[in-house]
mmCIF file with all atom_site columns, C-alpha atoms in Angstrom:
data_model
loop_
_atom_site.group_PDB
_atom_site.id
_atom_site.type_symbol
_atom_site.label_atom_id
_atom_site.label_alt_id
_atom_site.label_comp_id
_atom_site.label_asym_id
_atom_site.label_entity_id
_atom_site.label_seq_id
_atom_site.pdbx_PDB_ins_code
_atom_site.Cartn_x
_atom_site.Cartn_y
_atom_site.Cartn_z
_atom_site.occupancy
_atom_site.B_iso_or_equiv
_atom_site.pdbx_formal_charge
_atom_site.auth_seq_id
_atom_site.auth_comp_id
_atom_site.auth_asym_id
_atom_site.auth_atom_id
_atom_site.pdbx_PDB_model_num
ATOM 1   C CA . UNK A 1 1   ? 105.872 96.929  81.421  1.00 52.00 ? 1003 UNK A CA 1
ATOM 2   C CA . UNK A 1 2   ? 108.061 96.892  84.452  1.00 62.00 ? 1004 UNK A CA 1
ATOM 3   C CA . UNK A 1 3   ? 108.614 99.686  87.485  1.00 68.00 ? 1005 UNK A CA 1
ATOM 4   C CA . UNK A 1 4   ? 105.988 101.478 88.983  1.00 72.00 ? 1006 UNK A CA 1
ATOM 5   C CA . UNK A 1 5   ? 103.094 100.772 86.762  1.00 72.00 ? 1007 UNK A CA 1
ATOM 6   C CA . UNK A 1 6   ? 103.237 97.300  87.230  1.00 78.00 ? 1008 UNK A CA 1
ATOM 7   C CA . UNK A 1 7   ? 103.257 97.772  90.788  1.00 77.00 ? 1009 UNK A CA 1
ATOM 8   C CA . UNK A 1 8   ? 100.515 99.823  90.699  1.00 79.00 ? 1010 UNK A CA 1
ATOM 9   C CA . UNK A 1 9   ? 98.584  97.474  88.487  1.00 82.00 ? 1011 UNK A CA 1
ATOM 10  C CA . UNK A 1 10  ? 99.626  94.340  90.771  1.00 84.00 ? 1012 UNK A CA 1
ATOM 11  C CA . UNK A 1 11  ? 97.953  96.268  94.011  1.00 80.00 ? 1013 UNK A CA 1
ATOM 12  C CA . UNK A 1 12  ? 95.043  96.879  91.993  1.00 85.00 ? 1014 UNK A CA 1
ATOM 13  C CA . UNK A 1 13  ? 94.179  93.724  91.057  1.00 88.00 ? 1015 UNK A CA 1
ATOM 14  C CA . UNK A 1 14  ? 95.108  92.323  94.426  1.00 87.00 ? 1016 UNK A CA 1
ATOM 15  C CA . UNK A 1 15  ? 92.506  95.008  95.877  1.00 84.00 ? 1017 UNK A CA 1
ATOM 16  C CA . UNK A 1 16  ? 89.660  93.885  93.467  1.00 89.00 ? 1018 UNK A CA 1
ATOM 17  C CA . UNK A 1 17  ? 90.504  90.063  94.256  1.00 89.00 ? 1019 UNK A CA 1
ATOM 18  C CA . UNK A 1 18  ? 89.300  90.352  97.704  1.00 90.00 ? 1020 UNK A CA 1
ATOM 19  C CA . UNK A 1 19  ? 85.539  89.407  98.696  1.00 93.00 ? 1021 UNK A CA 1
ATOM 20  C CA . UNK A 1 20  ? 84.714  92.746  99.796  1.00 93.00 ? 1022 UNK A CA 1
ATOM 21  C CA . UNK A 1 21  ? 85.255  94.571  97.137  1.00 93.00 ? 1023 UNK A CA 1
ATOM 22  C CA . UNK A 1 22  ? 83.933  91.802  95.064  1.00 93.00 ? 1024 UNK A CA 1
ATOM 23  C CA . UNK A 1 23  ? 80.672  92.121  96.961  1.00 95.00 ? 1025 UNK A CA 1
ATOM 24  C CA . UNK A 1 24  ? 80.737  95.968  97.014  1.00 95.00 ? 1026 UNK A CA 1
ATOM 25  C CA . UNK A 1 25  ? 80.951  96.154  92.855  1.00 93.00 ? 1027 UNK A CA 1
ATOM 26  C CA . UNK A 1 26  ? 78.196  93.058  92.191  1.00 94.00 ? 1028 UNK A CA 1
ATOM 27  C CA . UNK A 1 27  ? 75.908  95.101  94.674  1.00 96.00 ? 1029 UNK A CA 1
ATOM 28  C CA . UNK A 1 28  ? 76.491  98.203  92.410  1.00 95.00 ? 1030 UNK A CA 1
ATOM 29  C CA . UNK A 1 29  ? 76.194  96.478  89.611  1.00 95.00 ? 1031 UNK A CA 1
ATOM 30  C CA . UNK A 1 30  ? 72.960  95.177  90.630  1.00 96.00 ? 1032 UNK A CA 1
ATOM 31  C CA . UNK A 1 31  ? 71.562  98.458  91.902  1.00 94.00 ? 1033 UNK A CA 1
ATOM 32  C CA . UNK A 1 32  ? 72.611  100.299 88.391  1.00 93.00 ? 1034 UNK A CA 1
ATOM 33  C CA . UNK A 1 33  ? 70.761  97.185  86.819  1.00 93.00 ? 1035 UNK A CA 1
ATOM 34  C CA . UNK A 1 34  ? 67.523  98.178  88.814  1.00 91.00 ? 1036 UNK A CA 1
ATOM 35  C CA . UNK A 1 35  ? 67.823  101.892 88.316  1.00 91.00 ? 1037 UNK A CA 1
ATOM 36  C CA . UNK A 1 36  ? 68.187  102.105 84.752  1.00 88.00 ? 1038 UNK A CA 1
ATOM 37  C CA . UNK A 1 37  ? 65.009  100.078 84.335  1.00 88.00 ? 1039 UNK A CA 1
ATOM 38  C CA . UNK A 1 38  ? 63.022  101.515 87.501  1.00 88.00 ? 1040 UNK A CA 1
ATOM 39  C CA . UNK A 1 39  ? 64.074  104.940 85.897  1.00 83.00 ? 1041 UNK A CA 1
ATOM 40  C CA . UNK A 1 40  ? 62.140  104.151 82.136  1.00 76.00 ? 1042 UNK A CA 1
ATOM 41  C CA . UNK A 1 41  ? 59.385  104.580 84.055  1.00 72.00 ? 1043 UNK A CA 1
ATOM 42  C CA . UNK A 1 42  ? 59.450  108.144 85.348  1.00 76.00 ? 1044 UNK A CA 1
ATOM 43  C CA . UNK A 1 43  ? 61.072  107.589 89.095  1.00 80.00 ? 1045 UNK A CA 1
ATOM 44  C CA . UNK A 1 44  ? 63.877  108.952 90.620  1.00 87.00 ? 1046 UNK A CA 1
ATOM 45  C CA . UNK A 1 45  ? 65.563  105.813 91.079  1.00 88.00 ? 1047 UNK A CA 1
ATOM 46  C CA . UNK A 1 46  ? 68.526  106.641 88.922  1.00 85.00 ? 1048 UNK A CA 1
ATOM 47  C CA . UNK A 1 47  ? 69.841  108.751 92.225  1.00 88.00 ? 1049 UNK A CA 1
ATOM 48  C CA . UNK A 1 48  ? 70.484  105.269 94.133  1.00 91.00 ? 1050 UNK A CA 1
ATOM 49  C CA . UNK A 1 49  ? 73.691  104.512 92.466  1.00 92.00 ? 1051 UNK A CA 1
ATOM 50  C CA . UNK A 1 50  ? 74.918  107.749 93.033  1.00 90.00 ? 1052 UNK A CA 1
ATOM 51  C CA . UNK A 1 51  ? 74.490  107.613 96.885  1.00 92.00 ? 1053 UNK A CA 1
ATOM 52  C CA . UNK A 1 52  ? 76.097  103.618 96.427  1.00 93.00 ? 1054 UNK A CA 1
ATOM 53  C CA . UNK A 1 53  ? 79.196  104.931 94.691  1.00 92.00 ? 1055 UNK A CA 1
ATOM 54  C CA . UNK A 1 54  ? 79.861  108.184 97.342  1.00 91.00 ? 1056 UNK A CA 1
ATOM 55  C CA . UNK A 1 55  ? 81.663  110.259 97.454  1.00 92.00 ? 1057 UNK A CA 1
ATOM 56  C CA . UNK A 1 56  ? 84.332  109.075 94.040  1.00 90.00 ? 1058 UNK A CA 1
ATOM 57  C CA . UNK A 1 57  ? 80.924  108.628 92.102  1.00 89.00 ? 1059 UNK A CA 1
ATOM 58  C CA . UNK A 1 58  ? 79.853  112.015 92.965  1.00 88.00 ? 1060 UNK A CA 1
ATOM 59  C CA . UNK A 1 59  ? 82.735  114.198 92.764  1.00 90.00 ? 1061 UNK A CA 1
ATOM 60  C CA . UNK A 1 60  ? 83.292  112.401 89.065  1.00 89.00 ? 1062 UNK A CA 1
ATOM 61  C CA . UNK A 1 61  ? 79.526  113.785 88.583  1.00 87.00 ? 1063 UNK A CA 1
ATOM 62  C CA . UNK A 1 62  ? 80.446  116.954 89.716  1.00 89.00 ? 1064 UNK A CA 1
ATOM 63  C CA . UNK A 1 63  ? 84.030  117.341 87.661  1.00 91.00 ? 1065 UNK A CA 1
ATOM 64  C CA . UNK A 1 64  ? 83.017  115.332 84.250  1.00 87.00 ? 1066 UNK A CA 1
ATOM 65  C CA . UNK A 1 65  ? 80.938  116.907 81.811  1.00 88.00 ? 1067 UNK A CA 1
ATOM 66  C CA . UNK A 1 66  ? 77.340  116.996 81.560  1.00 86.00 ? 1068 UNK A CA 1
ATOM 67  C CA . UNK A 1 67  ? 75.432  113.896 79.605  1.00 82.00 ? 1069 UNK A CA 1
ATOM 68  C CA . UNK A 1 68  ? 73.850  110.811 79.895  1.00 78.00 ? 1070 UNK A CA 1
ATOM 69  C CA . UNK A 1 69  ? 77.115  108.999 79.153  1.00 87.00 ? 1071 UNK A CA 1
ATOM 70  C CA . UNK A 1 70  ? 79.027  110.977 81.629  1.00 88.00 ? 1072 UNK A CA 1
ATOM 71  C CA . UNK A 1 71  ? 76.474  110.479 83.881  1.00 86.00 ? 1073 UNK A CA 1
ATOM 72  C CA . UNK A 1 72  ? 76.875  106.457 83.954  1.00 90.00 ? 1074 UNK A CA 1
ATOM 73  C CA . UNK A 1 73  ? 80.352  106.703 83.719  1.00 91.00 ? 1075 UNK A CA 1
ATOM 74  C CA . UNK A 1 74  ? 81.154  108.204 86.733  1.00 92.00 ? 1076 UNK A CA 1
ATOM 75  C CA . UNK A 1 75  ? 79.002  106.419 88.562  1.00 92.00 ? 1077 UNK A CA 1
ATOM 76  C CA . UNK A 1 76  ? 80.737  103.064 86.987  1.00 92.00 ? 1078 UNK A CA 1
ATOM 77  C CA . UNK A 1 77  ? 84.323  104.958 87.766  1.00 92.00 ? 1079 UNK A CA 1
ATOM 78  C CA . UNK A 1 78  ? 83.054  105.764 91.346  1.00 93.00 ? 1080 UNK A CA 1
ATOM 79  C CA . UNK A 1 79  ? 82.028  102.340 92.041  1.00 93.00 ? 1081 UNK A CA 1
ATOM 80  C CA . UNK A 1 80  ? 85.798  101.000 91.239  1.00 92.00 ? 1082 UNK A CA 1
ATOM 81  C CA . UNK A 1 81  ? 87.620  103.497 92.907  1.00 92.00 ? 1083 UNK A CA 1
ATOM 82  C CA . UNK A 1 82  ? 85.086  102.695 95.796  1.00 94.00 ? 1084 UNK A CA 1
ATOM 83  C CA . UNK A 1 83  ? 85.986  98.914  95.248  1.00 93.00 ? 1085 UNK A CA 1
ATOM 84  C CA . UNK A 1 84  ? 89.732  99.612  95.101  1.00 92.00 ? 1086 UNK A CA 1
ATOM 85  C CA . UNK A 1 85  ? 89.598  101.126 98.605  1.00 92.00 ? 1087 UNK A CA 1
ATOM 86  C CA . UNK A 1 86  ? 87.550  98.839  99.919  1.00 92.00 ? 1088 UNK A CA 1
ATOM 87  C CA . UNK A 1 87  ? 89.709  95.930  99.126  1.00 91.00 ? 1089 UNK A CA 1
ATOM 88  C CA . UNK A 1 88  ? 93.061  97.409  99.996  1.00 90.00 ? 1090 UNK A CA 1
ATOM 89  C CA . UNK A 1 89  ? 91.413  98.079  103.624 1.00 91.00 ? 1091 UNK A CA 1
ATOM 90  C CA . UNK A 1 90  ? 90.195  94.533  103.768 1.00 90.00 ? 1092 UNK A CA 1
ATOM 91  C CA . UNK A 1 91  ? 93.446  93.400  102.670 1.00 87.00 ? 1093 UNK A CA 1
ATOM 92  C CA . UNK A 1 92  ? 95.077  95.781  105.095 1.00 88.00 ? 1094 UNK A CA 1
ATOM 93  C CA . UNK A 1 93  ? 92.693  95.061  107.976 1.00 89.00 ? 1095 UNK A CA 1
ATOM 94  C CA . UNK A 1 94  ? 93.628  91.082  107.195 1.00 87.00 ? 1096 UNK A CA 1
ATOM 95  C CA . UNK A 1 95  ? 97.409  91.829  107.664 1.00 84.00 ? 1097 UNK A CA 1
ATOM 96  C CA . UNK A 1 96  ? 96.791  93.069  111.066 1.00 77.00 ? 1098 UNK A CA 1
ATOM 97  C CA . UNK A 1 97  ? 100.282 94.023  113.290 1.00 66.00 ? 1099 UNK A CA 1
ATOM 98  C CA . UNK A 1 98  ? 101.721 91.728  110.160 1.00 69.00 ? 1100 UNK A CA 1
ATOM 99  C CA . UNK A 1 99  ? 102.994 93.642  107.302 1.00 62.00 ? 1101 UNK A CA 1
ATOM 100 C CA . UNK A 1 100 ? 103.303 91.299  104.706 1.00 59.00 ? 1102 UNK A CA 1
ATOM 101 C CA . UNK A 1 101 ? 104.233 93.365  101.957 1.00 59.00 ? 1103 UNK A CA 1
ATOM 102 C CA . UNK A 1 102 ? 105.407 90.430  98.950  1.00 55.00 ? 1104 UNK A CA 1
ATOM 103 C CA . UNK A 1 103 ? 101.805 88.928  99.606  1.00 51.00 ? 1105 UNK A CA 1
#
């Protein structure tokens, strides 16, 4: 695979190698974790993730179709989208004035 894709793919994975984003998706995952159990028993705990992974998570609620699978899929979908952003501000914010774009 070569051209943009590639590129697109390399920033990507760049923006999921940094520690926040790291930190932002093992929180999620964590969270989702609790919910789905916490939410066996009759709470409304399920609507944590959803306010974690705002607002990708919701508007993937709000587009996708209705289901249970649709439901934890855009929340999942959210969450890395979320993640992606995150790291390319950390990365962006660790640059500074220095625009360093081959690292």
């Amino acid at each position: 695979m070569t051209g943009p894709g590639l590129f697109v793919l390399r920033g990507v994975r760049r923006a999921l190698g940094t520690v926040a984003a790291r930190v932002y998706l093992t929180g999620c995952a964590l969270l989702l974790g609790w919910a789905l159990v916490a939410a066996s028993e009759g709470s409304m705990a399920i609507v944590v993730p959803i306010f974690a992974s705002l607002p990708a998570g919701l508007v993937l609620l709000l587009v996708l179709p209705e289901g249970d699978t649709t439901f934890l899929l855009s929340i999942v979908l959210g969450t890395l989208i979320n993640a992606v952003v995150i790291g390319w501000c950390a990365r962006a914010l660790r640059r500074g004035s220095n625009p360093d774009t081959a690292s």
